mmCIF file of C-alpha atoms in Angstrom:
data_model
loop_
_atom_site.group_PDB
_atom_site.id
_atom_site.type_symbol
_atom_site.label_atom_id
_atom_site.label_comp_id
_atom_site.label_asym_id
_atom_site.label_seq_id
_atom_site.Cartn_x
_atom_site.Cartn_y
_atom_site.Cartn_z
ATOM 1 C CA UNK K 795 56.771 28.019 -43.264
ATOM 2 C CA UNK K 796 55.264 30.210 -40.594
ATOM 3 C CA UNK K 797 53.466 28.048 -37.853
ATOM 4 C CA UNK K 798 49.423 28.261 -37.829
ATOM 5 C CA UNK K 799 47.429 28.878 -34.534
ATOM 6 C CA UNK K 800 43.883 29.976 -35.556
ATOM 7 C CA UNK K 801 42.014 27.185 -34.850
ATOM 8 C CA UNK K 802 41.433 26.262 -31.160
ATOM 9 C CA UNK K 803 39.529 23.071 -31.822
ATOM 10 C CA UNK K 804 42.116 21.433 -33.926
ATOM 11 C CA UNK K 805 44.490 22.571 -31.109
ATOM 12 C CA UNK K 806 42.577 20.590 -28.358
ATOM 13 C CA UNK K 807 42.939 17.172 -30.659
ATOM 14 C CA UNK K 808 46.657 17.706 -31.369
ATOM 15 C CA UNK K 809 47.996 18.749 -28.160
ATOM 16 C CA UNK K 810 45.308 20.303 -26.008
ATOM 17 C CA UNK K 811 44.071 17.475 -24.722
ATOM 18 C CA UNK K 812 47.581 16.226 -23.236
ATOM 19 C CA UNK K 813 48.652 19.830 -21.678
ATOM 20 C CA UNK K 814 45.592 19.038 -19.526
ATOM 21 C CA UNK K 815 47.667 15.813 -17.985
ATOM 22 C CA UNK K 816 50.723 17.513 -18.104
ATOM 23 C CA UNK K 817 49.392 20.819 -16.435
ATOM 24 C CA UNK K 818 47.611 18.692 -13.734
ATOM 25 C CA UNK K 819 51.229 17.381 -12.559
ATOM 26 C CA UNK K 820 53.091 20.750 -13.281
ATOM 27 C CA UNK K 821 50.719 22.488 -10.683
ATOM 28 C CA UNK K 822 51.118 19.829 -8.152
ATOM 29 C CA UNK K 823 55.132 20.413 -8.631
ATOM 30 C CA UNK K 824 55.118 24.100 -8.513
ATOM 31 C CA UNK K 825 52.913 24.039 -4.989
ATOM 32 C CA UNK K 826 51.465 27.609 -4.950
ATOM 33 C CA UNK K 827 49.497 28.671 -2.022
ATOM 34 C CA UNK K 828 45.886 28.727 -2.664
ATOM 35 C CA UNK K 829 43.879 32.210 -3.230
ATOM 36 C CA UNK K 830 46.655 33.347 -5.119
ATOM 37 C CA UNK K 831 46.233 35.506 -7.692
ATOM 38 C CA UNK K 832 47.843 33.682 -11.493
ATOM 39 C CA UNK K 833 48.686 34.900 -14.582
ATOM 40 C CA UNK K 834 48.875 31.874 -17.543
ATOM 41 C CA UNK K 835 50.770 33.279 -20.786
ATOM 42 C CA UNK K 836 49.915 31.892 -23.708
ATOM 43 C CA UNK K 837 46.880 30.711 -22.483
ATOM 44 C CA UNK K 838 45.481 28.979 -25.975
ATOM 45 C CA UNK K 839 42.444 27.022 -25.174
ATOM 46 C CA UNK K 840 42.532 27.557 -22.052
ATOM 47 C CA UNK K 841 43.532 23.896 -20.830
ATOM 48 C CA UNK K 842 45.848 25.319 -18.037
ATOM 49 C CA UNK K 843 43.945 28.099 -16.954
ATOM 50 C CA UNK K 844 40.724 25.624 -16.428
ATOM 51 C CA UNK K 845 43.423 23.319 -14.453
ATOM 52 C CA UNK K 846 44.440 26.269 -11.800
ATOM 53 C CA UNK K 847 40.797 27.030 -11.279
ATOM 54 C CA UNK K 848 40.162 23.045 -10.922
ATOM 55 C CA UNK K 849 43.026 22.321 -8.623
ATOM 56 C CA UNK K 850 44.948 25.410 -7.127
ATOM 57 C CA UNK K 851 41.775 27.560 -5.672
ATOM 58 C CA UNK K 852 43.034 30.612 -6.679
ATOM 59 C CA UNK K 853 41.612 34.088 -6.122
ATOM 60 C CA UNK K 854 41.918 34.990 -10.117
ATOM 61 C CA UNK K 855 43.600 33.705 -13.303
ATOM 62 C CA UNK K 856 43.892 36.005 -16.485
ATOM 63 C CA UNK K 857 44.892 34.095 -19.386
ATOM 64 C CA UNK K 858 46.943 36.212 -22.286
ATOM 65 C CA UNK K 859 46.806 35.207 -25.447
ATOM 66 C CA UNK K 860 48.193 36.767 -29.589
ATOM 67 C CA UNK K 861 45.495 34.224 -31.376
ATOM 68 C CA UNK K 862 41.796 35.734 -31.269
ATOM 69 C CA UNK K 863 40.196 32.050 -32.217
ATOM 70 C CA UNK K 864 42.150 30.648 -29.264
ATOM 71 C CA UNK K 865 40.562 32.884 -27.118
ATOM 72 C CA UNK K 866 37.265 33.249 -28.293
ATOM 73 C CA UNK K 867 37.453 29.205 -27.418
ATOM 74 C CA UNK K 868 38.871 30.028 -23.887
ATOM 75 C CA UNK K 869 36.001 32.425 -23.113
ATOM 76 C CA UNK K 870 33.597 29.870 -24.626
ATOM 77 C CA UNK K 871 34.717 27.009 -22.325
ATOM 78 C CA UNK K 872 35.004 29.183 -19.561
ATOM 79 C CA UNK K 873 32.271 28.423 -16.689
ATOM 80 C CA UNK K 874 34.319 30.515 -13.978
ATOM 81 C CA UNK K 875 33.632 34.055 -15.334
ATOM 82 C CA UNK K 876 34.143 34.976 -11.403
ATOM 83 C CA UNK K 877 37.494 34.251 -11.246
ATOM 84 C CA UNK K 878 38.896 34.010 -15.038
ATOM 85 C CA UNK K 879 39.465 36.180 -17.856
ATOM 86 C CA UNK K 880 41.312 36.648 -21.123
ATOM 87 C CA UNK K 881 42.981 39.188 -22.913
ATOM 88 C CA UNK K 882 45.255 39.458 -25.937
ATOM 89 C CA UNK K 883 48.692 40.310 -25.288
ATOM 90 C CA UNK K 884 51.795 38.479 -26.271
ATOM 91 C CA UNK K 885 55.100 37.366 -24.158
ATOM 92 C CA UNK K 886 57.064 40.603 -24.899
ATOM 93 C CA UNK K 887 53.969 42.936 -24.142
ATOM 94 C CA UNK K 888 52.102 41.463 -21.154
ATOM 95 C CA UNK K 889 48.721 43.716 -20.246
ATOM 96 C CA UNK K 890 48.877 43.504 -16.064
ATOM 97 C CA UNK K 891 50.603 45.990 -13.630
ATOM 98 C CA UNK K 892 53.617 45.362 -12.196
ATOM 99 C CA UNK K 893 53.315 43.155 -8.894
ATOM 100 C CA UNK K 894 49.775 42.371 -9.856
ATOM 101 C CA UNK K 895 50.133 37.965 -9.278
ATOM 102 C CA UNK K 896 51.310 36.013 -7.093
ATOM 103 C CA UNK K 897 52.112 33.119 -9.944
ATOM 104 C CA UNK K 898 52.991 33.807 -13.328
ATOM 105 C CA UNK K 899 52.974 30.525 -15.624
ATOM 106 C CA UNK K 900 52.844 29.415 -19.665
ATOM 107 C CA UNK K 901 52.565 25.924 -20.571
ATOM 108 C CA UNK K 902 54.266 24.972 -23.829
ATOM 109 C CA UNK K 903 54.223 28.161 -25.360
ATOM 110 C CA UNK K 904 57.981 29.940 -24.262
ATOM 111 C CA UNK K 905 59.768 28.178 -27.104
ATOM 112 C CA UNK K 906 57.786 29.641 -29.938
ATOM 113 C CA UNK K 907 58.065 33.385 -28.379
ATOM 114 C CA UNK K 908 60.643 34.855 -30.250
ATOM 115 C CA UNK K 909 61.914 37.137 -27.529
ATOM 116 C CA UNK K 910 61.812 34.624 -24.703
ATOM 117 C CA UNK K 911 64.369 36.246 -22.116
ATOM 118 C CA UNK K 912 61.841 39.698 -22.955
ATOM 119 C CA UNK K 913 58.982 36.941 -21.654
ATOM 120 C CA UNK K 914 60.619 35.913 -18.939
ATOM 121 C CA UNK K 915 61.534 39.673 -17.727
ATOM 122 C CA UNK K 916 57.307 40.332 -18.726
ATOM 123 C CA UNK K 917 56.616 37.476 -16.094
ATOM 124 C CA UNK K 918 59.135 38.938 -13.731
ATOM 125 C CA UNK K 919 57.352 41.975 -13.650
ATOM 126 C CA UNK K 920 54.166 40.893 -13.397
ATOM 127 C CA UNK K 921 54.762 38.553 -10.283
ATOM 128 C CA UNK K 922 55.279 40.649 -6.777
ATOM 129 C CA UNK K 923 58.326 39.889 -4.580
ATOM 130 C CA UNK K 924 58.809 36.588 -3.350
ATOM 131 C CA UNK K 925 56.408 35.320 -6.203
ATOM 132 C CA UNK K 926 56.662 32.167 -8.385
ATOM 133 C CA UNK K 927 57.506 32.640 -12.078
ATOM 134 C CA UNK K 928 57.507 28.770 -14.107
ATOM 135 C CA UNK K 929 57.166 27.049 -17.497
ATOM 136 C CA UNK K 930 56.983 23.934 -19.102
ATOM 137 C CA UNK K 931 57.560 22.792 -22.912
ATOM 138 C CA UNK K 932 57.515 19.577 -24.660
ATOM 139 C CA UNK K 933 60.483 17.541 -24.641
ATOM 140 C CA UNK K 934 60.991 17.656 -28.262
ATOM 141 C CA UNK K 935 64.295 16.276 -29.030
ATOM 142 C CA UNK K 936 63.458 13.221 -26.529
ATOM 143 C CA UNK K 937 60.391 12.017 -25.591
ATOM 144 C CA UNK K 938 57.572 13.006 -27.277
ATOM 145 C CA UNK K 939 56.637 10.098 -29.312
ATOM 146 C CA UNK K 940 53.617 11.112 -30.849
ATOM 147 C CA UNK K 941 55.866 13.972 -32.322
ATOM 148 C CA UNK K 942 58.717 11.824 -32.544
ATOM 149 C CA UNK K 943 57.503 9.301 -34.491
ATOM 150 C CA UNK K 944 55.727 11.709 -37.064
ATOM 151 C CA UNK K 945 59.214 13.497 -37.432
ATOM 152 C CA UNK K 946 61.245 10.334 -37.942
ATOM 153 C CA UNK K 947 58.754 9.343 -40.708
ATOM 154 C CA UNK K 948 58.614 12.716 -41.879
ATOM 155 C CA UNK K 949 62.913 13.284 -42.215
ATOM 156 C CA UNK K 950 62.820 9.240 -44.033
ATOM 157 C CA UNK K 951 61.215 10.198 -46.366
ATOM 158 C CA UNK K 952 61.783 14.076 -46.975
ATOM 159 C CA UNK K 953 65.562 14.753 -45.371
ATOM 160 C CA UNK K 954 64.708 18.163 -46.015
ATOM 161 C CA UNK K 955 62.141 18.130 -43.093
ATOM 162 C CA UNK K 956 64.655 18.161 -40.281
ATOM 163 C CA UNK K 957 65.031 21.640 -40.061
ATOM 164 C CA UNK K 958 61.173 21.863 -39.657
ATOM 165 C CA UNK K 959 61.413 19.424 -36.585
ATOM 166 C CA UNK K 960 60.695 20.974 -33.384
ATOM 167 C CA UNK K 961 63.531 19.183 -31.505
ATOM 168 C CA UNK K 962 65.811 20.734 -33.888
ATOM 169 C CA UNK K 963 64.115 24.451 -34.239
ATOM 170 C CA UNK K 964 63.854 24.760 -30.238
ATOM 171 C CA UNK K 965 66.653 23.548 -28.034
ATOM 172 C CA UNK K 966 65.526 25.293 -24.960
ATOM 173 C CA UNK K 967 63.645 22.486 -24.139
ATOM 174 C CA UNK K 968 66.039 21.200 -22.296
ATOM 175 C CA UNK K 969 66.609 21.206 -18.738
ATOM 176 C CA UNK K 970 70.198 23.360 -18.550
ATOM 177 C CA UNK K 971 69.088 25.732 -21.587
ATOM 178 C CA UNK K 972 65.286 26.295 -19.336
ATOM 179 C CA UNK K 973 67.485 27.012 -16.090
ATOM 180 C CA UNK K 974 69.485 29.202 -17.638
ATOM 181 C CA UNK K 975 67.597 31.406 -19.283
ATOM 182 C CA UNK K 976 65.375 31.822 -16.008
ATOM 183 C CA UNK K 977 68.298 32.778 -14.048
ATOM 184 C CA UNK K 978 69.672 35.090 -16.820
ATOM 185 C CA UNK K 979 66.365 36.885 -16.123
ATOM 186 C CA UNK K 980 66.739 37.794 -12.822
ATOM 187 C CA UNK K 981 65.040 34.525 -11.459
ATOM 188 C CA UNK K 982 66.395 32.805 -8.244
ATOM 189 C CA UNK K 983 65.751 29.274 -6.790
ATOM 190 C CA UNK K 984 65.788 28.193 -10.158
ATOM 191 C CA UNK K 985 64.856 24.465 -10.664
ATOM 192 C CA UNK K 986 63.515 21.796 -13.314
ATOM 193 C CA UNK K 987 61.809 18.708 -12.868
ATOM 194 C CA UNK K 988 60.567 16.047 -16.148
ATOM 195 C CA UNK K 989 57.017 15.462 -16.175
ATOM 196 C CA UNK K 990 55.435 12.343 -18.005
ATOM 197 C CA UNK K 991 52.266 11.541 -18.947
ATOM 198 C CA UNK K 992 50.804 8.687 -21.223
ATOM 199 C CA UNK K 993 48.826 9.118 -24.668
ATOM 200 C CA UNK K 994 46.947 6.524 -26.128
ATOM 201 C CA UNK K 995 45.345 6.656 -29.504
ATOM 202 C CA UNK K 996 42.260 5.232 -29.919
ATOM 203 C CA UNK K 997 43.139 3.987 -33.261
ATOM 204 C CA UNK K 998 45.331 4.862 -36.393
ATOM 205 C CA UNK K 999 42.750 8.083 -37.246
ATOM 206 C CA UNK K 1000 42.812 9.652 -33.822
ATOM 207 C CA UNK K 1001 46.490 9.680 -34.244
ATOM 208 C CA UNK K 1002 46.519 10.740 -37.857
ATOM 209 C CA UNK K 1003 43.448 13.090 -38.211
ATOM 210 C CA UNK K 1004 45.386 16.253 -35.913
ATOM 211 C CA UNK K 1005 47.796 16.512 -38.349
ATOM 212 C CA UNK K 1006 45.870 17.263 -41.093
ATOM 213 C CA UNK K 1007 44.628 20.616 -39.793
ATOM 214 C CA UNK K 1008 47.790 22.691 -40.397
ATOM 215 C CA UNK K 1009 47.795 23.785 -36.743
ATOM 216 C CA UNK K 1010 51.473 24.193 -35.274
ATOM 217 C CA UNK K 1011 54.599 23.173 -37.045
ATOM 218 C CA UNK K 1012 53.833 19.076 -37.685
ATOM 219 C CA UNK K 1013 50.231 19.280 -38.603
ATOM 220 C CA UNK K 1014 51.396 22.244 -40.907
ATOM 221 C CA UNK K 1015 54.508 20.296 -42.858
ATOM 222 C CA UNK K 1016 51.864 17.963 -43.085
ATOM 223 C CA UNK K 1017 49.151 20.400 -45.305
ATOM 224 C CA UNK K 1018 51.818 21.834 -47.088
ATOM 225 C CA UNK K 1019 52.642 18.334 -48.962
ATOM 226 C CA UNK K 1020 51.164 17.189 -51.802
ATOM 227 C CA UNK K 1021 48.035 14.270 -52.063
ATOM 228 C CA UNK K 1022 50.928 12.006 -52.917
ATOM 229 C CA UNK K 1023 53.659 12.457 -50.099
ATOM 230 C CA UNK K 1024 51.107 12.919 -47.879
ATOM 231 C CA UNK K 1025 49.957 9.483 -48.374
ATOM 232 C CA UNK K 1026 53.604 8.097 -48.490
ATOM 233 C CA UNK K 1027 53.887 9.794 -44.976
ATOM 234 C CA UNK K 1028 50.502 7.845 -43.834
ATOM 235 C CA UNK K 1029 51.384 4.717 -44.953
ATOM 236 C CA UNK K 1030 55.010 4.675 -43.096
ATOM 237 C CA UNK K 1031 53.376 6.061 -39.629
ATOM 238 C CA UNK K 1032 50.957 3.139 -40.335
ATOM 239 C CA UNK K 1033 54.259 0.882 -40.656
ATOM 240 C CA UNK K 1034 56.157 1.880 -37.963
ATOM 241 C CA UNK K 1035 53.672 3.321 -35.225
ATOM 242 C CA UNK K 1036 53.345 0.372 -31.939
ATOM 243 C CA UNK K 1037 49.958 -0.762 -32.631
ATOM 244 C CA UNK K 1038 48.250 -3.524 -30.326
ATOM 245 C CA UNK K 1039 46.164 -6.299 -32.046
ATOM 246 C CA UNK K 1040 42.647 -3.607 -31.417
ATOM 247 C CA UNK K 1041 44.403 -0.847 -32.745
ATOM 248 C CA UNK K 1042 45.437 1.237 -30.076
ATOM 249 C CA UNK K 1043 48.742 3.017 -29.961
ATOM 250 C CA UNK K 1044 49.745 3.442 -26.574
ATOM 251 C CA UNK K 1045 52.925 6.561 -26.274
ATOM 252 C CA UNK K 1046 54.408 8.320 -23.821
ATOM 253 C CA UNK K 1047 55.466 12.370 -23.853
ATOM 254 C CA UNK K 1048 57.637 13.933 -21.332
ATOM 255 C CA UNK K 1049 57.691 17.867 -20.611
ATOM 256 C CA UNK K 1050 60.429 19.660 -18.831
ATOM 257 C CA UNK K 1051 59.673 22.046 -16.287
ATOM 258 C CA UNK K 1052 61.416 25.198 -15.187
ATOM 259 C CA UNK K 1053 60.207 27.306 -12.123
ATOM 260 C CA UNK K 1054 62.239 30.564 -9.793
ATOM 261 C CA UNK K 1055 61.167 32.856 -7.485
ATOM 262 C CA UNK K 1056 61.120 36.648 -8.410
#
């Protein structure tokens, strides 16, 4: 099962809307001067690129991006025409000159590039001497619940799931895996740092809606089962999800974050 990413809005409501909280702190961590120039691969919606124009005052961001719909809703929410564009490229093929940024980042997006330490040269390039290259990714094998629980339902009931579970397909989302592929690039003053945020659910539906639009790898399992399954997977999220006496489900989600200097 190849994962989906054509549909930007479906995006925002699955994980969109909490790489907005998670960029917010990842910024603050990384510290880059303002007016510098950024590059954000893997740009999708364009939640982190509207965060470095919000908070970091830079002089330009260019957002790269494979999936056209993502972009198309990038340009679309895009006030800052000024200061931000977007172009299609991918990690292994990045269209900037060499030395062109000061910061090169890509919020959870390195694990599903294929050639990652290619990306992470790409980046490399891109940023001149002295320049910041950094990343962050969900926590997948650990703490992110909203994933986590889905999973754990999921693997119950279908054992044959596992190997479609992220914290099984990616295990560079850790902190020693994320350091060490930085440094194999060429990277130095290579750190990581967890970032947590909180993500309530309004209710049972703005949990469960997201994954029924096929986009990335749990919302897709999800489509590909059957009218039956599907509802055997509902009905055990609905068992086992914390839910407060007005419905809310209050989870947490951690990222880890990787930085260097080029």
């Amino acid at each position: 099962m190849q994962d989906k990413w054509t549909d930007g809005d479906a995006y925002e409501m699955y994980v969109g809307r909490w790489s907005r909280q998670t960029g917010k702190s990842f910024l603050s961590w990384i510290d880059a001067p303002h007016r510098s120039r950024w590059l954000d691969l893997g740009c999708g919606t364009g939640a982190l690129t509207s965060r470095i124009l919000q908070d970091c005052d830079p002089v330009s961001v260019v957002g790269v991006e494979p999936s056209e719909g993502f972009l198309a809703l990038a340009r679309r929410a895009n006030t800052d025409d000024d200061r931000a564009s977007f172009v299609q490229g991918t990690g292994e093929s990045v269209p900037v000159a060499d030395g062109s940024v000061d910061v090169a980042v890509s919020g959870l997006v390195l694990n599903f590039i294929p050639e990652k330490l290619a990306a992470i040269a790409e980046l490399k390039r891109a940023v001149r001497d002295g320049g910041t290259v950094a990343a962050y990714v969900w926590d997948y094998s650990g703490h992110v619940q909203f994933m986590r629980y889905f999973w754990d339902a999921a693997t119950a009931l279908d054992p044959s799931a596992s190997g479609k579970d992220e914290g099984v397909r990616f295990p560079v989302c850790r902190p020693a895996p994320l350091a060490a592929l930085f440094s194999e690039a060429g990277l130095t003053e290579v750190s990581t740092a967890p970032i947590d945020i909180v993500t309530p659910f309004a209710d049972f539906d703005d949990y469960w809606s997201p994954f029924l639009s096929g986009v990335g790898p749990a919302p897709g399992y999800c489509a590909s089962l059957d009218d039956t399954a599907r509802q055997a997977l509902k009905d055990r999220l609905i068992e086992t999800l914390p839910t407060d006496p007005d419905g809310m489900i209050l989870l947490a989600a951690r990222a880890w974050a990787v930085r260097g200097r080029a």
